[in-house]
Amino acid sequence: MADSSVRGPRRSKRRGSLVVVGTGIKLVAQATLEAIAHITRAERLFYVVDDPATEQWLRRLNPTATALDHYYAEGKSRDTTYRQMATHLVDAVRSGARVCAAFYGHPGVFVDPSHDAIRRLRRAGYSARMLPGISTEDCLFADVGIDPGLRGCQSFEATDFLACRRRFDPTSALVLWQVGMLGEPSVRDDMQCRPERLAVLTAALRREYPARHRIVLYEAAQFPVCGPIIRRVALGRLPRAVVRPATTIFVPPLPDRRADPKIMRWFEDD
């Protein structure tokens, strides 16, 4: 029977279904019970993860587990890779199978294939949904001690941030994702951000922050026995830093703006 949970605007009558789940960042420990249940019960399980241990864990949970990372290739557009992954998932559902797709981290954060497959399947009348997971940003908040509710938090993909000249408020926290892949259309082994591109990013940030402003280069822990990587450097020294695809940059806010006295008087009212 097709999954009757939350889906698109109409109830599906087709047998095939898709549930997209996240494995979290840290091996096994950050996968939810709900995600594990769907991984285990799926008739076909597909996955994209970034370490062999998680891969073996998925294969033990479900013998049908099949990797989708063969669609990656050096020099191949990531957009093409993601479309092919989505098509693979759509075809499996159309065959009538109850499909689960597992992606590392949160399955909806920088995971184009999950969103694409869900949209296409819902339009075709199939049940397709996503479960929440733990992303690098969630780990960042916990490990660095950040409360995004205090001063606000802005989150941008690094290439988009530069290419589209995104506006941001320097008195709120700033998170930049995928800095190690800045301006890269494809993937390759041992990738890290080119110094000249880091210099361009630094120049853009220097319009709002002083060179001495301390930023955080962060990598979440992948295994329970390891801690996160937290490097604090002056913004002016960023072009000389090693920034890998797993590195997220956190820019702390500048001193807060003066509060609007009219709004602050609301707190004085009975």
mmCIF file of C-alpha atoms in Angstrom:
data_model
loop_
_atom_site.group_PDB
_atom_site.id
_atom_site.type_symbol
_atom_site.label_atom_id
_atom_site.label_comp_id
_atom_site.label_asym_id
_atom_site.label_seq_id
_atom_site.Cartn_x
_atom_site.Cartn_y
_atom_site.Cartn_z
ATOM 1 C CA MET A 1 0.000 0.000 0.000
ATOM 2 C CA ALA A 2 1.264 3.469 -0.832
ATOM 3 C CA ASP A 3 2.397 5.605 2.092
ATOM 4 C CA SER A 4 -0.525 7.826 3.110
ATOM 5 C CA SER A 5 1.544 10.405 5.033
ATOM 6 C CA VAL A 6 1.903 14.088 4.165
ATOM 7 C CA ARG A 7 2.498 14.659 0.482
ATOM 8 C CA GLY A 8 1.488 16.954 -2.354
ATOM 9 C CA PRO A 9 -1.956 18.426 -2.913
ATOM 10 C CA ARG A 10 -3.679 15.150 -3.848
ATOM 11 C CA ARG A 11 -3.810 11.653 -2.369
ATOM 12 C CA SER A 12 -1.691 9.143 -4.292
ATOM 13 C CA LYS A 13 -3.250 5.953 -5.665
ATOM 14 C CA ARG A 14 -0.015 4.608 -7.135
ATOM 15 C CA ARG A 15 1.885 1.887 -5.357
ATOM 16 C CA GLY A 16 5.443 3.231 -5.558
ATOM 17 C CA SER A 17 6.579 5.743 -2.939
ATOM 18 C CA LEU A 18 9.656 7.662 -1.827
ATOM 19 C CA VAL A 19 10.846 8.678 1.627
ATOM 20 C CA VAL A 20 14.053 10.728 1.777
ATOM 21 C CA VAL A 21 15.993 10.591 5.050
ATOM 22 C CA GLY A 22 19.220 11.963 6.485
ATOM 23 C CA THR A 23 21.941 9.992 8.247
ATOM 24 C CA GLY A 24 23.240 13.058 10.088
ATOM 25 C CA ILE A 25 26.882 14.052 10.172
ATOM 26 C CA LYS A 26 28.216 11.783 12.926
ATOM 27 C CA LEU A 27 28.235 8.058 12.170
ATOM 28 C CA VAL A 28 24.949 6.367 13.222
ATOM 29 C CA ALA A 29 24.534 8.586 16.302
ATOM 30 C CA GLN A 30 22.591 11.325 14.485
ATOM 31 C CA ALA A 31 20.177 9.191 12.464
ATOM 32 C CA THR A 32 16.673 9.453 13.915
ATOM 33 C CA LEU A 33 14.618 6.412 14.907
ATOM 34 C CA GLU A 34 12.095 7.400 12.240
ATOM 35 C CA ALA A 35 14.790 7.474 9.559
ATOM 36 C CA ILE A 36 16.193 4.099 10.634
ATOM 37 C CA ALA A 37 12.712 2.548 10.479
ATOM 38 C CA HIS A 38 12.247 3.680 6.868
ATOM 39 C CA ILE A 39 15.770 2.592 5.907
ATOM 40 C CA THR A 40 15.102 -0.869 7.313
ATOM 41 C CA ARG A 41 11.630 -1.374 5.825
ATOM 42 C CA ALA A 42 12.290 -0.026 2.325
ATOM 43 C CA GLU A 43 11.951 -2.420 -0.586
ATOM 44 C CA ARG A 44 14.802 -0.551 -2.262
ATOM 45 C CA LEU A 45 17.333 1.657 -0.485
ATOM 46 C CA PHE A 46 19.623 4.132 -2.252
ATOM 47 C CA TYR A 47 22.217 6.280 -0.560
ATOM 48 C CA VAL A 48 24.879 8.984 -0.888
ATOM 49 C CA VAL A 49 27.150 9.141 2.159
ATOM 50 C CA ASP A 50 30.698 10.351 2.681
ATOM 51 C CA ASP A 51 32.377 7.567 4.645
ATOM 52 C CA PRO A 52 32.690 3.745 4.298
ATOM 53 C CA ALA A 53 31.508 3.068 7.862
ATOM 54 C CA THR A 54 28.101 4.660 7.248
ATOM 55 C CA GLU A 55 27.893 2.767 3.969
ATOM 56 C CA GLN A 56 28.464 -0.555 5.736
ATOM 57 C CA TRP A 57 25.912 0.354 8.409
ATOM 58 C CA LEU A 58 23.267 1.027 5.735
ATOM 59 C CA ARG A 59 24.041 -2.262 4.014
ATOM 60 C CA ARG A 60 23.572 -4.135 7.278
ATOM 61 C CA LEU A 61 20.215 -2.441 7.864
ATOM 62 C CA ASN A 62 18.956 -3.161 4.352
ATOM 63 C CA PRO A 63 20.594 -5.645 1.917
ATOM 64 C CA THR A 64 19.139 -3.771 -1.087
ATOM 65 C CA ALA A 65 21.266 -0.702 -0.282
ATOM 66 C CA THR A 66 22.760 0.732 -3.479
ATOM 67 C CA ALA A 67 25.117 3.704 -3.750
ATOM 68 C CA LEU A 68 24.390 6.580 -6.131
ATOM 69 C CA ASP A 69 27.854 8.144 -5.945
ATOM 70 C CA HIS A 70 28.887 6.495 -9.240
ATOM 71 C CA TYR A 71 27.142 9.422 -10.936
ATOM 72 C CA TYR A 72 29.930 11.716 -9.740
ATOM 73 C CA ALA A 73 32.894 12.167 -12.060
ATOM 74 C CA GLU A 74 35.745 14.650 -12.202
ATOM 75 C CA GLY A 75 34.985 17.319 -14.806
ATOM 76 C CA LYS A 76 31.290 16.413 -14.877
ATOM 77 C CA SER A 77 28.788 19.119 -13.975
ATOM 78 C CA ARG A 78 27.284 18.633 -10.534
ATOM 79 C CA ASP A 79 23.912 19.702 -11.959
ATOM 80 C CA THR A 80 24.058 16.782 -14.394
ATOM 81 C CA THR A 81 25.031 14.406 -11.602
ATOM 82 C CA TYR A 82 22.148 15.542 -9.411
ATOM 83 C CA ARG A 83 19.583 15.217 -12.226
ATOM 84 C CA GLN A 84 20.754 11.664 -12.912
ATOM 85 C CA MET A 85 20.468 10.739 -9.236
ATOM 86 C CA ALA A 86 16.938 12.144 -9.092
ATOM 87 C CA THR A 87 15.953 10.256 -12.239
ATOM 88 C CA HIS A 88 17.313 7.038 -10.717
ATOM 89 C CA LEU A 89 15.054 7.507 -7.688
ATOM 90 C CA VAL A 90 12.023 8.435 -9.807
ATOM 91 C CA ASP A 91 12.448 5.366 -12.018
ATOM 92 C CA ALA A 92 12.675 3.090 -8.972
ATOM 93 C CA VAL A 93 9.424 4.491 -7.576
ATOM 94 C CA ARG A 94 7.680 4.246 -10.940
ATOM 95 C CA SER A 95 8.563 0.551 -10.982
ATOM 96 C CA GLY A 96 6.224 0.178 -7.999
ATOM 97 C CA ALA A 97 8.799 -0.094 -5.215
ATOM 98 C CA ARG A 98 8.646 1.449 -1.755
ATOM 99 C CA VAL A 99 11.896 3.434 -1.977
ATOM 100 C CA CYS A 100 14.024 5.104 0.684
ATOM 101 C CA ALA A 101 16.867 7.450 -0.222
ATOM 102 C CA ALA A 102 19.434 8.242 2.472
ATOM 103 C CA PHE A 103 21.743 11.256 2.228
ATOM 104 C CA TYR A 104 24.342 12.321 4.771
ATOM 105 C CA GLY A 105 23.502 15.331 6.880
ATOM 106 C CA HIS A 106 20.019 16.797 6.474
ATOM 107 C CA PRO A 107 18.418 15.379 3.292
ATOM 108 C CA GLY A 108 17.037 18.779 2.311
ATOM 109 C CA VAL A 109 20.126 20.928 2.841
ATOM 110 C CA PHE A 110 22.249 21.186 -0.321
ATOM 111 C CA VAL A 111 20.762 17.937 -1.631
ATOM 112 C CA ASP A 112 19.305 18.816 -5.038
ATOM 113 C CA PRO A 113 18.388 15.210 -6.000
ATOM 114 C CA SER A 114 16.026 14.810 -3.048
ATOM 115 C CA HIS A 115 14.032 17.955 -3.813
ATOM 116 C CA ASP A 116 13.984 17.232 -7.561
ATOM 117 C CA ALA A 117 12.799 13.633 -7.142
ATOM 118 C CA ILE A 118 10.077 14.605 -4.667
ATOM 119 C CA ARG A 119 8.737 17.353 -6.949
ATOM 120 C CA ARG A 120 8.656 15.073 -9.993
ATOM 121 C CA LEU A 121 6.998 12.204 -8.173
ATOM 122 C CA ARG A 122 4.340 14.352 -6.532
ATOM 123 C CA ARG A 123 3.425 15.850 -9.889
ATOM 124 C CA ALA A 124 2.997 12.314 -11.224
ATOM 125 C CA GLY A 125 0.720 11.334 -8.331
ATOM 126 C CA TYR A 126 3.135 9.305 -6.214
ATOM 127 C CA SER A 127 3.673 9.595 -2.478
ATOM 128 C CA ALA A 128 6.986 11.360 -1.849
ATOM 129 C CA ARG A 129 8.172 13.037 1.316
ATOM 130 C CA MET A 130 11.232 14.052 3.320
ATOM 131 C CA LEU A 131 12.107 13.496 6.970
ATOM 132 C CA PRO A 132 14.182 16.065 8.903
ATOM 133 C CA GLY A 133 17.790 15.324 9.774
ATOM 134 C CA ILE A 134 20.845 16.863 11.417
ATOM 135 C CA SER A 135 22.947 19.172 9.250
ATOM 136 C CA THR A 136 26.379 20.719 9.658
ATOM 137 C CA GLU A 137 24.671 23.932 10.762
ATOM 138 C CA ASP A 138 22.966 22.117 13.636
ATOM 139 C CA CYS A 139 26.347 20.731 14.730
ATOM 140 C CA LEU A 140 27.909 24.188 14.364
ATOM 141 C CA PHE A 141 25.359 25.776 16.702
ATOM 142 C CA ALA A 142 26.047 23.117 19.337
ATOM 143 C CA ASP A 143 29.852 22.900 19.036
ATOM 144 C CA VAL A 144 30.634 26.616 18.764
ATOM 145 C CA GLY A 145 27.914 27.690 21.193
ATOM 146 C CA ILE A 146 25.685 29.760 18.926
ATOM 147 C CA ASP A 147 22.075 30.699 19.573
ATOM 148 C CA PRO A 148 20.690 31.900 16.216
ATOM 149 C CA GLY A 149 17.682 33.364 17.990
ATOM 150 C CA LEU A 150 19.680 36.025 19.850
ATOM 151 C CA ARG A 151 20.923 38.156 16.968
ATOM 152 C CA GLY A 152 19.598 36.301 13.949
ATOM 153 C CA CYS A 153 21.536 34.094 11.555
ATOM 154 C CA GLN A 154 22.040 34.407 7.795
ATOM 155 C CA SER A 155 23.033 31.345 5.788
ATOM 156 C CA PHE A 156 24.369 31.383 2.215
ATOM 157 C CA GLU A 157 26.067 29.020 -0.195
ATOM 158 C CA ALA A 158 29.470 30.638 -0.767
ATOM 159 C CA THR A 159 29.453 30.799 -4.577
ATOM 160 C CA ASP A 160 25.913 32.174 -4.622
ATOM 161 C CA PHE A 161 26.872 34.677 -1.915
ATOM 162 C CA LEU A 162 29.590 36.143 -4.139
ATOM 163 C CA ALA A 163 28.040 35.720 -7.590
ATOM 164 C CA CYS A 164 24.715 37.312 -6.646
ATOM 165 C CA ARG A 165 26.221 39.868 -4.257
ATOM 166 C CA ARG A 166 23.824 38.845 -1.529
ATOM 167 C CA ARG A 167 22.913 41.551 0.942
ATOM 168 C CA PHE A 168 23.420 40.710 4.596
ATOM 169 C CA ASP A 169 23.385 42.352 8.005
ATOM 170 C CA PRO A 170 26.847 42.273 9.654
ATOM 171 C CA THR A 171 25.268 42.724 13.084
ATOM 172 C CA SER A 172 23.712 39.266 12.714
ATOM 173 C CA ALA A 173 25.645 35.996 12.467
ATOM 174 C CA LEU A 174 26.709 34.857 8.994
ATOM 175 C CA VAL A 175 27.181 31.242 7.876
ATOM 176 C CA LEU A 176 28.823 30.416 4.534
ATOM 177 C CA TRP A 177 28.467 26.881 3.192
ATOM 178 C CA GLN A 178 30.614 24.935 0.712
ATOM 179 C CA VAL A 179 33.441 27.458 0.710
ATOM 180 C CA GLY A 180 35.857 24.700 -0.265
ATOM 181 C CA MET A 181 33.922 24.310 -3.532
ATOM 182 C CA LEU A 182 33.808 28.046 -4.281
ATOM 183 C CA GLY A 183 33.290 28.492 -8.022
ATOM 184 C CA GLU A 184 33.755 24.788 -8.791
ATOM 185 C CA PRO A 185 31.255 23.236 -11.254
ATOM 186 C CA SER A 186 32.491 19.689 -10.624
ATOM 187 C CA VAL A 187 34.214 17.604 -7.943
ATOM 188 C CA ARG A 188 37.724 16.191 -7.714
ATOM 189 C CA ASP A 189 39.879 14.378 -5.197
ATOM 190 C CA ASP A 190 41.617 16.427 -2.507
ATOM 191 C CA MET A 191 39.631 19.531 -3.412
ATOM 192 C CA GLN A 192 40.197 22.730 -1.452
ATOM 193 C CA CYS A 193 39.404 26.348 -2.153
ATOM 194 C CA ARG A 194 41.901 28.172 -4.334
ATOM 195 C CA PRO A 195 43.720 30.980 -2.488
ATOM 196 C CA GLU A 196 42.827 33.562 -5.131
ATOM 197 C CA ARG A 197 39.147 32.772 -4.674
ATOM 198 C CA LEU A 198 39.431 33.001 -0.921
ATOM 199 C CA ALA A 199 40.987 36.416 -1.503
ATOM 200 C CA VAL A 200 37.897 37.506 -3.443
ATOM 201 C CA LEU A 201 35.637 36.258 -0.661
ATOM 202 C CA THR A 202 37.792 38.040 1.922
ATOM 203 C CA ALA A 203 37.574 41.290 -0.017
ATOM 204 C CA ALA A 204 33.787 41.030 -0.130
ATOM 205 C CA LEU A 205 33.584 40.451 3.617
ATOM 206 C CA ARG A 206 36.093 43.229 4.340
ATOM 207 C CA ARG A 207 33.531 45.747 3.086
ATOM 208 C CA GLU A 208 31.662 45.125 6.344
ATOM 209 C CA TYR A 209 34.170 43.592 8.775
ATOM 210 C CA PRO A 210 37.654 44.698 9.853
ATOM 211 C CA ALA A 211 40.651 42.548 8.918
ATOM 212 C CA ARG A 212 41.148 41.591 12.573
ATOM 213 C CA HIS A 213 37.582 40.273 12.917
ATOM 214 C CA ARG A 214 37.837 36.678 14.166
ATOM 215 C CA ILE A 215 35.957 34.108 12.104
ATOM 216 C CA VAL A 216 35.498 30.364 12.616
ATOM 217 C CA LEU A 217 36.493 27.638 10.144
ATOM 218 C CA TYR A 218 34.379 24.681 11.189
ATOM 219 C CA GLU A 219 34.154 20.990 10.309
ATOM 220 C CA ALA A 220 31.673 18.783 12.159
ATOM 221 C CA ALA A 221 32.851 15.521 13.717
ATOM 222 C CA GLN A 222 32.062 12.494 11.565
ATOM 223 C CA PHE A 223 32.787 9.793 14.154
ATOM 224 C CA PRO A 224 31.881 9.474 17.862
ATOM 225 C CA VAL A 225 35.558 9.147 18.833
ATOM 226 C CA CYS A 226 36.513 12.401 17.093
ATOM 227 C CA GLY A 227 35.851 16.005 17.987
ATOM 228 C CA PRO A 228 34.904 18.814 15.615
ATOM 229 C CA ILE A 229 37.544 20.970 13.952
ATOM 230 C CA ILE A 230 37.165 24.580 15.114
ATOM 231 C CA ARG A 231 39.782 27.023 13.851
ATOM 232 C CA ARG A 232 39.523 30.708 14.716
ATOM 233 C CA VAL A 233 41.436 33.041 12.399
ATOM 234 C CA ALA A 234 41.488 36.743 11.635
ATOM 235 C CA LEU A 235 39.457 37.531 8.524
ATOM 236 C CA GLY A 236 42.500 39.118 6.874
ATOM 237 C CA ARG A 237 44.336 35.768 7.066
ATOM 238 C CA LEU A 238 41.578 33.760 5.393
ATOM 239 C CA PRO A 239 43.263 33.588 1.936
ATOM 240 C CA ARG A 240 46.127 31.627 3.527
ATOM 241 C CA ALA A 241 43.870 29.093 5.240
ATOM 242 C CA VAL A 242 43.166 25.542 4.084
ATOM 243 C CA VAL A 243 39.448 25.378 3.323
ATOM 244 C CA ARG A 244 38.074 21.983 2.284
ATOM 245 C CA PRO A 245 34.590 21.071 0.969
ATOM 246 C CA ALA A 246 33.586 20.044 4.502
ATOM 247 C CA THR A 247 34.565 23.457 5.909
ATOM 248 C CA THR A 248 31.827 25.870 6.921
ATOM 249 C CA ILE A 249 32.700 29.479 7.744
ATOM 250 C CA PHE A 250 30.980 31.219 10.637
ATOM 251 C CA VAL A 251 31.333 34.997 10.893
ATOM 252 C CA PRO A 252 30.316 36.327 14.332
ATOM 253 C CA PRO A 253 28.212 39.483 14.354
ATOM 254 C CA LEU A 254 29.533 42.966 14.863
ATOM 255 C CA PRO A 255 28.224 44.998 17.847
ATOM 256 C CA ASP A 256 24.450 45.213 17.823
ATOM 257 C CA ARG A 257 22.428 48.071 16.420
ATOM 258 C CA ARG A 258 20.744 50.553 18.748
ATOM 259 C CA ALA A 259 17.281 49.261 19.536
ATOM 260 C CA ASP A 260 14.231 51.247 18.441
ATOM 261 C CA PRO A 261 12.982 52.956 21.633
ATOM 262 C CA LYS A 262 9.358 52.780 20.463
ATOM 263 C CA ILE A 263 9.564 49.004 20.177
ATOM 264 C CA MET A 264 11.458 48.625 23.437
ATOM 265 C CA ARG A 265 8.660 50.479 25.252
ATOM 266 C CA TRP A 266 6.377 47.557 24.421
ATOM 267 C CA PHE A 267 8.206 45.565 27.086
ATOM 268 C CA GLU A 268 7.326 48.203 29.674
ATOM 269 C CA ASP A 269 3.576 47.986 29.042
ATOM 270 C CA ASP A 270 1.430 46.003 31.439
#
